[in-house]
Coordinates of C-alpha atoms and ligand atoms in Angstrom, one line a residue:
X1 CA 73.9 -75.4 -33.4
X2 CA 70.7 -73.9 -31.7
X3 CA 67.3 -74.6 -33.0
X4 CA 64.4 -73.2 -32.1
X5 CA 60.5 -73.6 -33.2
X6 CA 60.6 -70.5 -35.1
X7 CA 63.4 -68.8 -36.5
X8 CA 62.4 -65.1 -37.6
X9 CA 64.7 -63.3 -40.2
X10 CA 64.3 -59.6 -39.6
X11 CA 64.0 -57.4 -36.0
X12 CA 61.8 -54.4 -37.0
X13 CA 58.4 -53.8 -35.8
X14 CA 57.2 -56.9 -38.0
X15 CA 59.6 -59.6 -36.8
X16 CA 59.6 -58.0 -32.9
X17 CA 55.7 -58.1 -32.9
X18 CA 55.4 -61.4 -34.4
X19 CA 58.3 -62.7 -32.2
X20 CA 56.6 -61.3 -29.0
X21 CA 53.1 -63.2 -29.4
X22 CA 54.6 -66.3 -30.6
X23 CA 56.7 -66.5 -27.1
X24 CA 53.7 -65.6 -25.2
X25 CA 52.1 -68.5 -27.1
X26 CA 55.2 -70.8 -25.8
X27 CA 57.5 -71.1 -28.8
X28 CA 60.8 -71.4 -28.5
X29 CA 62.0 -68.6 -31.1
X30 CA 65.6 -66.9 -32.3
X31 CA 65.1 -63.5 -33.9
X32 CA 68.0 -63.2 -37.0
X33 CA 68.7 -59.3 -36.8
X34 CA 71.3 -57.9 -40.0
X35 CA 71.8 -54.9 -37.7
X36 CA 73.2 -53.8 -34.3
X37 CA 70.0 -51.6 -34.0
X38 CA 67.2 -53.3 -34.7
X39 CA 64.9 -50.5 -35.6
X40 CA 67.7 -48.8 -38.2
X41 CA 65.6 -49.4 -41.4
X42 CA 62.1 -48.7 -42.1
X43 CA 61.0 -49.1 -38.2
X44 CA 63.2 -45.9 -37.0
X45 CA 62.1 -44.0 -39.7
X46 CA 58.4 -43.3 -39.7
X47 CA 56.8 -40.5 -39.3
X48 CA 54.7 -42.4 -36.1
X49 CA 51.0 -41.8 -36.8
X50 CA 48.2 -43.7 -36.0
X51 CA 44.5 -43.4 -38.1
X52 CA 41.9 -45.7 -38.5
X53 CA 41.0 -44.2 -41.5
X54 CA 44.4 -44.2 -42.9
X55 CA 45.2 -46.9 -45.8
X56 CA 43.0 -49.8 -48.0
X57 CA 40.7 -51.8 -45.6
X58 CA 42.5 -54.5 -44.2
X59 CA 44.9 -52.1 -43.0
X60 CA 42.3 -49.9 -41.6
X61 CA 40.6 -52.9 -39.7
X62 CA 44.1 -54.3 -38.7
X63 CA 45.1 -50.7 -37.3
X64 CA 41.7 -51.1 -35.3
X65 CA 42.4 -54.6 -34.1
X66 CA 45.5 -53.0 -32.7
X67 CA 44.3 -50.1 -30.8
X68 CA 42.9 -51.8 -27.3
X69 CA 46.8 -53.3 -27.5
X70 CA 48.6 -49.6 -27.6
X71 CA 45.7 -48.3 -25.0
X72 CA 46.1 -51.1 -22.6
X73 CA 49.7 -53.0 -23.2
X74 CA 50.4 -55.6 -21.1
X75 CA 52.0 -54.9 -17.8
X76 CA 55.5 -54.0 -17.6
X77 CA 55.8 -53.4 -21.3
X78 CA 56.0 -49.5 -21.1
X79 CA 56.5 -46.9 -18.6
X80 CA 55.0 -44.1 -20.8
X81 CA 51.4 -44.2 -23.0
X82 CA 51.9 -45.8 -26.6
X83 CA 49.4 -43.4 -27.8
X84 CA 49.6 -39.3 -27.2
X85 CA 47.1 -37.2 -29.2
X86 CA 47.8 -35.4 -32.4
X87 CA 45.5 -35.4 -34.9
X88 CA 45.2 -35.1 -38.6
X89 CA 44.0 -31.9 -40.6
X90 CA 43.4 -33.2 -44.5
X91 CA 43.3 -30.0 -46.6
X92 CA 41.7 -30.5 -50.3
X93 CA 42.6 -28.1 -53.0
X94 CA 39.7 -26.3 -55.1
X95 CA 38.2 -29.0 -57.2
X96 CA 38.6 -31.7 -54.3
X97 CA 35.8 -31.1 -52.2
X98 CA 33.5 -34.0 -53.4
X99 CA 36.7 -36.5 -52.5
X100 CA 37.2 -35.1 -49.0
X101 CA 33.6 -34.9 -48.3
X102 CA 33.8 -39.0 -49.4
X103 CA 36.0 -39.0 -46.8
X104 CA 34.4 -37.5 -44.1
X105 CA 30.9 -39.7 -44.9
X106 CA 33.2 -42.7 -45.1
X107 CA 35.3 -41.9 -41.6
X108 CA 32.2 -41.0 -39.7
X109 CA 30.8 -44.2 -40.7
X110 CA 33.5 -46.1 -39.1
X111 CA 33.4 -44.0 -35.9
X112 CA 36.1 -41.6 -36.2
X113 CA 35.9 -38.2 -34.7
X114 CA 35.9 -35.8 -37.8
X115 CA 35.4 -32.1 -38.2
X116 CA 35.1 -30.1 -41.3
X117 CA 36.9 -26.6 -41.4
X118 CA 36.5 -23.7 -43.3
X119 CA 40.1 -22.6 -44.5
X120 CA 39.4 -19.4 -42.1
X121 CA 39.0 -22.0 -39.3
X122 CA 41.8 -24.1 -40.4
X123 CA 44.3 -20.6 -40.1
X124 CA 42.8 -20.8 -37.0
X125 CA 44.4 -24.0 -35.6
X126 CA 47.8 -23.8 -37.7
X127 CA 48.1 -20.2 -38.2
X128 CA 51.6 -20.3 -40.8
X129 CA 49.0 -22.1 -43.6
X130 CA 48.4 -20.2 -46.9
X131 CA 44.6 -20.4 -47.4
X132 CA 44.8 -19.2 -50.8
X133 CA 45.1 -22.6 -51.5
X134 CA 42.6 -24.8 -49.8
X135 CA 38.6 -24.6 -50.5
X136 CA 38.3 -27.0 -47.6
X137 CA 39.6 -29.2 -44.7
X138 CA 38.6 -32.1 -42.3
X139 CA 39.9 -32.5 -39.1
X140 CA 40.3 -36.5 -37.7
X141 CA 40.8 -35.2 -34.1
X142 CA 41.0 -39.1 -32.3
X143 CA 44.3 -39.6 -34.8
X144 CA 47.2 -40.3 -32.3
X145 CA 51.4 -39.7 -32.6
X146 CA 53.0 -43.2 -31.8
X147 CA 56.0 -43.9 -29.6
X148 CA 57.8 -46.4 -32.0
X149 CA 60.6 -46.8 -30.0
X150 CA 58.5 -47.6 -26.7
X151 CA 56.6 -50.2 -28.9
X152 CA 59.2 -51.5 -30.4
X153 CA 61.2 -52.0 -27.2
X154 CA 58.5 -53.1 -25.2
X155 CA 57.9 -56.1 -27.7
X156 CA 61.8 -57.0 -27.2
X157 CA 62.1 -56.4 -23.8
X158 CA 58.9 -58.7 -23.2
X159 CA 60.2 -61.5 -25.6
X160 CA 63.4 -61.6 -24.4
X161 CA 62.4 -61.8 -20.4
X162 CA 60.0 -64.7 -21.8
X163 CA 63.0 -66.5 -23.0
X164 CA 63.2 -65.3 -26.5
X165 CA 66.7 -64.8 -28.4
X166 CA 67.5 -61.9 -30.2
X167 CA 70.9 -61.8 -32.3
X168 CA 71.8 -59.1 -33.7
X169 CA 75.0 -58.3 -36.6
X170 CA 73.3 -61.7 -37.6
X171 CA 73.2 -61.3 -41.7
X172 CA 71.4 -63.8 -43.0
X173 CA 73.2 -65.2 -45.9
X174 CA 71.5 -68.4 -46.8
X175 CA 68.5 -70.1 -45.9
X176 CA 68.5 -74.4 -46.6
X177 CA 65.4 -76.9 -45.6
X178 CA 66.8 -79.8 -44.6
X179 CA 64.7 -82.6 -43.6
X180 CA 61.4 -80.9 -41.8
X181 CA 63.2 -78.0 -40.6
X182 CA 65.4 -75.2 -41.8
X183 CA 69.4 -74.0 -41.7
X184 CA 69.9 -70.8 -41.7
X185 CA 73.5 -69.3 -41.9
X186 CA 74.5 -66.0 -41.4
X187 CA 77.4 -64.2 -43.3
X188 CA 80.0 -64.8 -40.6
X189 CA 79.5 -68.9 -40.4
X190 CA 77.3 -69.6 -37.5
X191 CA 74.4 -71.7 -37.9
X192 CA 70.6 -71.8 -36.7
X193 CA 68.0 -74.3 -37.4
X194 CA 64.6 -74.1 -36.9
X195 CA 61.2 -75.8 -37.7
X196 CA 59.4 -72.6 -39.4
X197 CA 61.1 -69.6 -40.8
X198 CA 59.5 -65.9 -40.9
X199 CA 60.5 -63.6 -43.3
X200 CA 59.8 -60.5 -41.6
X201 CA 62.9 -58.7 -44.0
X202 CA 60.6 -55.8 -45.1
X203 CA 62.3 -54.3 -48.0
X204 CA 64.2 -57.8 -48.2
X205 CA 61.6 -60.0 -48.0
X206 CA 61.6 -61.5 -51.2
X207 CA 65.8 -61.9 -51.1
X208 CA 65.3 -63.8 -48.5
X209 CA 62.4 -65.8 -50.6
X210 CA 65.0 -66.2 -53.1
X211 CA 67.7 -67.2 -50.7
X212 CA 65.2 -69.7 -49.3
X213 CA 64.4 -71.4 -52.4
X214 CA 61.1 -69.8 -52.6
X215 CA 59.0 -68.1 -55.7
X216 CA 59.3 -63.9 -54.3
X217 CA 56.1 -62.4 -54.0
X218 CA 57.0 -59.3 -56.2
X219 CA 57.6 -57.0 -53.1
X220 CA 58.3 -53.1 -54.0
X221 CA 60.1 -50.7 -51.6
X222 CA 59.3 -47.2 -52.2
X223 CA 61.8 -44.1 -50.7
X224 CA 60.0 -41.7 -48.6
X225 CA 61.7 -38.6 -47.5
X226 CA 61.5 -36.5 -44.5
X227 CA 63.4 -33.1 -43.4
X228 CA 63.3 -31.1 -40.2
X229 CA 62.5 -27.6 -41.0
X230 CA 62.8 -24.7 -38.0
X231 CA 59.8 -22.3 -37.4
X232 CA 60.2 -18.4 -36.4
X233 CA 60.9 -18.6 -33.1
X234 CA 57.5 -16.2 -32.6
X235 CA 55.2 -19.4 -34.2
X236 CA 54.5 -21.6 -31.5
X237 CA 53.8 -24.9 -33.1
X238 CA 52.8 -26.9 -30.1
X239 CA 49.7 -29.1 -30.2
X240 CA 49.0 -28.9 -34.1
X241 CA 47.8 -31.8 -35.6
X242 CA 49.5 -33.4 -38.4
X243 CA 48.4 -31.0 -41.8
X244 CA 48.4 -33.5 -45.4
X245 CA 46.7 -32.5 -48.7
X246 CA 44.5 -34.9 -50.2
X247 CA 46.7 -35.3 -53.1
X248 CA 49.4 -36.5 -51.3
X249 CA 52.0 -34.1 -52.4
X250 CA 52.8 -32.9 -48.6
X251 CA 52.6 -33.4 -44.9
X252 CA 54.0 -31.8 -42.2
X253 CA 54.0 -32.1 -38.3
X254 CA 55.4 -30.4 -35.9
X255 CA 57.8 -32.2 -33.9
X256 CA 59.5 -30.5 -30.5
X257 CA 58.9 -27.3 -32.0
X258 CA 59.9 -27.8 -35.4
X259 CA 58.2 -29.0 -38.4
X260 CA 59.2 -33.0 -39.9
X261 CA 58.1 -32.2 -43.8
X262 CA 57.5 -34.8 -46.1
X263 CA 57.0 -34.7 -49.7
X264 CA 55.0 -38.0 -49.3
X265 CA 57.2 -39.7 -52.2
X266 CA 57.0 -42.5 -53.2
X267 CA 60.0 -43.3 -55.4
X268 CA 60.5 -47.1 -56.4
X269 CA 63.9 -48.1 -55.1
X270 CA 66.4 -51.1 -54.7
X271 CA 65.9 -52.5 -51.4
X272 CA 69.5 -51.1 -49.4
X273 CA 70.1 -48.3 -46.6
X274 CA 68.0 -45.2 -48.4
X275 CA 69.8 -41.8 -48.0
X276 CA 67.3 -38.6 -49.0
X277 CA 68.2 -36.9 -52.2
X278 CA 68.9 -33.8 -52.6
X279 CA 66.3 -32.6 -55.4
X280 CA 63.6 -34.5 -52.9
X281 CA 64.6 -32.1 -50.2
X282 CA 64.5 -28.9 -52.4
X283 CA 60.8 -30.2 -53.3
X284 CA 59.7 -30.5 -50.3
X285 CA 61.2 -27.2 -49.4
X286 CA 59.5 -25.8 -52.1
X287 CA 56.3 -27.4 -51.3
X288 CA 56.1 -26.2 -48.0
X289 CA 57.0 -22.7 -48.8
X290 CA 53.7 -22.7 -51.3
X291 CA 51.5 -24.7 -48.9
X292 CA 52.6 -22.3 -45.6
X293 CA 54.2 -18.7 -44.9
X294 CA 57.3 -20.4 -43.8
X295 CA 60.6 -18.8 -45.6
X296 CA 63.0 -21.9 -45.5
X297 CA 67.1 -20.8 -45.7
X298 CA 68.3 -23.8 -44.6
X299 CA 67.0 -27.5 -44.2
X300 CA 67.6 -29.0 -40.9
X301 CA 68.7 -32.9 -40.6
X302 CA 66.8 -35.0 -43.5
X303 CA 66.4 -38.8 -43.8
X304 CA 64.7 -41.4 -46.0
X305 CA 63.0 -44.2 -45.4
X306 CA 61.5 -47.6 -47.3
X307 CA 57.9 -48.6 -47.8
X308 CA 57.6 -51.9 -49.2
X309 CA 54.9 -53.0 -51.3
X310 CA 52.7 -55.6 -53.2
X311 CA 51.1 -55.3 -56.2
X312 CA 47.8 -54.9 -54.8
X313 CA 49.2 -52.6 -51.7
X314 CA 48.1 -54.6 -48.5
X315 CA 50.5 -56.6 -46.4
X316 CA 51.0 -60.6 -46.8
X317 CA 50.9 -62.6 -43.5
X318 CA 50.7 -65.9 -44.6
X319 CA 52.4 -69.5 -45.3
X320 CA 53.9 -70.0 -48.4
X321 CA 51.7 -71.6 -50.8
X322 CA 54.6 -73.9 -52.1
X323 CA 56.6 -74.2 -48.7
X324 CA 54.3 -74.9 -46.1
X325 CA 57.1 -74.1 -43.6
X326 CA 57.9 -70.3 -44.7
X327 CA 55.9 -68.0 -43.2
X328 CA 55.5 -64.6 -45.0
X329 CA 55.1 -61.5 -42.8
X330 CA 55.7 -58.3 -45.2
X331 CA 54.5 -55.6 -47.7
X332 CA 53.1 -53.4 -44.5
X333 CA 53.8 -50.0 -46.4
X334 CA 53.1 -47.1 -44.7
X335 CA 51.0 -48.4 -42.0
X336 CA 53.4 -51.1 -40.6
X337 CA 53.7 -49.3 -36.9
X338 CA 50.6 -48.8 -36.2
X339 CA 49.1 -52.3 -37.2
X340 CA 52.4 -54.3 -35.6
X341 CA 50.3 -55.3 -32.4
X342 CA 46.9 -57.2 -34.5
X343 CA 49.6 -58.3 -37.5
X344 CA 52.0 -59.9 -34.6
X345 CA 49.2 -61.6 -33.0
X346 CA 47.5 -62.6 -36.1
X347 CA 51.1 -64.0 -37.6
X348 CA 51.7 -65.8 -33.9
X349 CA 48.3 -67.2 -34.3
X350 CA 48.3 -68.7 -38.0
X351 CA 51.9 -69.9 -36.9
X352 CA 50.1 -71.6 -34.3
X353 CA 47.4 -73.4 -36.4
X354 CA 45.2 -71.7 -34.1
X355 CA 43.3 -69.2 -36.9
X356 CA 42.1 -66.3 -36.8
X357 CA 42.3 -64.3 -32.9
X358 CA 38.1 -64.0 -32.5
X359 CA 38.2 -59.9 -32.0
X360 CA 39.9 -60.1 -35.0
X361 CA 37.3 -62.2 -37.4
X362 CA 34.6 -59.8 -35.3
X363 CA 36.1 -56.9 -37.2
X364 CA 35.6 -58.9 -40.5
X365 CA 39.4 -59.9 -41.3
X366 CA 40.2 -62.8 -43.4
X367 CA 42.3 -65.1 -44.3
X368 CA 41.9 -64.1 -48.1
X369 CA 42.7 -60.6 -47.2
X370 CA 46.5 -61.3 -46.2
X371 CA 47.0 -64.6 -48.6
X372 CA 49.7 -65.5 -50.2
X373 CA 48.1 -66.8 -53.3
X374 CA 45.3 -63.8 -53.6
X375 CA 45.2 -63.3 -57.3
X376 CA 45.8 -59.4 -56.9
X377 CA 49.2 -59.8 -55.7
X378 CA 50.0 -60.5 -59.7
X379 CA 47.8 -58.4 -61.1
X380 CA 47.1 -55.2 -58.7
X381 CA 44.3 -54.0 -58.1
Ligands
LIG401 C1 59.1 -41.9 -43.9 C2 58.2 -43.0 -43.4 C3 57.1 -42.7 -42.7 C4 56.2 -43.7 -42.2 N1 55.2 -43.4 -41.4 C5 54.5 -44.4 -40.8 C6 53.4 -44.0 -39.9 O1 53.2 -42.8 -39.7 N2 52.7 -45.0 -39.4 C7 53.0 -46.3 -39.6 O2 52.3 -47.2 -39.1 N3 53.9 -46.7 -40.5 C8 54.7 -45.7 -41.1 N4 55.7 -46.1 -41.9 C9 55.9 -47.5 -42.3 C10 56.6 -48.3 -41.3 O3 57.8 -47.7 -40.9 C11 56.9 -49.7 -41.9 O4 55.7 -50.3 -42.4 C12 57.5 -50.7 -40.8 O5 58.6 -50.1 -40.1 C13 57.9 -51.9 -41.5 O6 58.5 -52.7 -40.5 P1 59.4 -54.0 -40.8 O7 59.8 -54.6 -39.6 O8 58.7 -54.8 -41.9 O9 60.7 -53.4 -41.6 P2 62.1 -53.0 -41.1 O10 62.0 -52.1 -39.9 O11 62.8 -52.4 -42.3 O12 62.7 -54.3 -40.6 C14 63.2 -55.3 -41.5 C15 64.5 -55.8 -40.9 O13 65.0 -57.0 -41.6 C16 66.4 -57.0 -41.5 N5 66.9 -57.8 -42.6 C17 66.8 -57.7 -43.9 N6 67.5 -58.6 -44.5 C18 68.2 -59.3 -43.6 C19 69.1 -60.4 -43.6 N7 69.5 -60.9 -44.8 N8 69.5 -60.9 -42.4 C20 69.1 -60.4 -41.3 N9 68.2 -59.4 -41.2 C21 67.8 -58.8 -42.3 C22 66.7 -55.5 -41.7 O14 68.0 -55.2 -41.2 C23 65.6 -54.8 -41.0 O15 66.0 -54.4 -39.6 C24 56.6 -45.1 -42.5 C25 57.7 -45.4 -43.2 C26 58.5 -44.4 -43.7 C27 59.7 -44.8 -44.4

């Protein structure tokens, strides 16, 4: 039977990153993939944005503490830049001005790049927009597209040339603590042990809790779909930032000269593999046909994809407060790419018993902020 100081259930972006730091840190650690691809959930199906400004606070600072990490990765981790530009354009409806204004105070406070536009000016920039609609926009220009897979790989490539093991078709199907350490067994027999267990399942995080012996943390995955929609071939699309409205009905980016068109849903769901339904992609048809001057016949490829949740909406990357051994490392919503660099090397660290990283506690993250036993994980916020 192997054993390893850490055994990590789950190889998304969570596990990977987490995984990754805690070799460099010189742990011996097994990564417990259900999957043959280890980005086939939530990780492959993002819509790859990074924004400091995007999501509550300690996402915001997390996705901050990240971004020296996707500018300068270590050597031999990429051949191609994390980061490219894109942008964000926000539009805000008549009647929203005051909240997108709060927006633009807030954003320029923290130092993002952000630039009001008329809806004449906003035409401007993406041309197929109905302005009818919109009494007002705000451009973040220093908002970046991410190359998940690049990050993704990069973190297995470099944990696996630093000894790291990662099995995949591995179903974990039940989790024992025997003596100070852990057996975990996957659905086909084999065994692993291990000293510490992460649960970085995402949508599965709290089975896994439950399959551990351990009180779930009340985690909530929520279906989000996307569809690929084609653009007359006379729009050229090419260099448009991402366009959302503030009220989080719709987004839209354009992707290799086509649009990816969300709905922005965020339909509670059994954690399992999500499919898109079809009255989500007539909506967000319909949507874009009101928001743009786009005439959609006929939807290109669609997909759906699972945001888990707390109560209160930010992650948990913590020890459990009952088993001091079960590391929690879940709940990163719709912001789990672009904070997986500062949550890996935060996890790795606490794993460690070596605290907080320092440029993290500069930025003003605590431990409270991504407890396990913060009260508004039970009641929200
Ligand atoms: C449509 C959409 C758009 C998004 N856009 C963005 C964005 O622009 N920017 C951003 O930062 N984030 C975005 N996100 C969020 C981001 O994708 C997630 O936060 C992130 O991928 C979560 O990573 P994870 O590793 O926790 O989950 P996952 O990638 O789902 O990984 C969990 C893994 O655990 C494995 N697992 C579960 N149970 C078991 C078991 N019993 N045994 C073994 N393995 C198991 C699963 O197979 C899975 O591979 C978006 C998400 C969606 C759906």
């Amino acid at each position: 039977m192997t054993h390893s100081d850490i055994l990590i259930i789950g190889g998304g972006i969570a596990g990977m990153s987490a995984a990754y730091f805690l070799a460099k840190a010189g742990k011996s650690v097994t990564v417990l993939e259900r999957e043959d691809q280890p980005g086939y959930h939530s990780t492959g199906r993002s819509a790859a944005l990074y924004s400091e400004t995007y999501g509550p606070k300690i996402i915001r600072k997390m996705s901050t503490a990240s971004r020296d990490f996707f500018i300068t990765p270590p050597d031999g981790f990429t051949e191609n830049p994390i980061l490219t530009p894109r942008g964000i354009i926000m539009t805000a409806a008549p009647g929203e001005e005051a909240e997108l204004d709060a927006i633009l105070t807030e954003g320029r406070a923290n130092g993002a790049n952000f630039v009001a536009l008329t809806p004449d000016e906003l035409k401007e920039i993406v041309p197929i927009i109905n302005t009818d609609l919109i009494a007002a926009a705000a451009h973040e220009t220093d908002a970046m597209d991410i190359d998940v897979h690049a990050l993704h790989w990069g973190f297995i490539r470099r944990f696996k040339a630093m000894g790291g093991t990662l099995v995949t078709k591995a179903d974990v199907s039940a989790i024992s603590k025997s003596g100070d350490g852990w057996t975990v067994t996957l659905s086909k027999g084999e065994e692993y042990r291990g000293d510490i267990v992460v649960n970085a399942a995402g949508a599965w995080a709290d089975d896994i809790a439950i399959k551990a012996g351990v009180k779930p943390l009340g985690i909530t995955p929520k279906r989000r779909t996307a569809v690929m929609i084609d653009l007359p071939s006379d729009v050229k699309a090419h260099g448009w930032p991402l366009v959302a409205s503030l009220d989080e009905t719709l987004y839209f980016k354009e992707d290799a000269g086509r649009l990816l068109v969300s709905p922005a849903d965020t339909t509670p769901t059994e954690p399992h593999d999500v499919q898109p339904e079809e009255l989500d992609i007539a909506i967000t048809i319909d949507r874009l046909m009101t928001a743009t001057s786009v005439e959609v016949r006929r939807p290109g490829e669609s997909w759906a994809g699972l945001r888990s949740f707390f109560k209160d909406g930010d992650p948990v990357s913590a020890f459990d407060p009952q088993e001091s051994s079960f590391y929690w490392l879940a709940g990163q919503g719709g912001y789990g790419i672009q904070t997986a660099p500062a949550m890996g090397e935060y996890a790795a660290s606490m794993i460690c018993g070596n605290g907080i990283p320092a440029h993290m506690t500069r930025l003003g993250i605590t431990e409270d902020a991504l407890s396990a036993t913060r009260a508004s994980l039970v009641t929200g916020k």
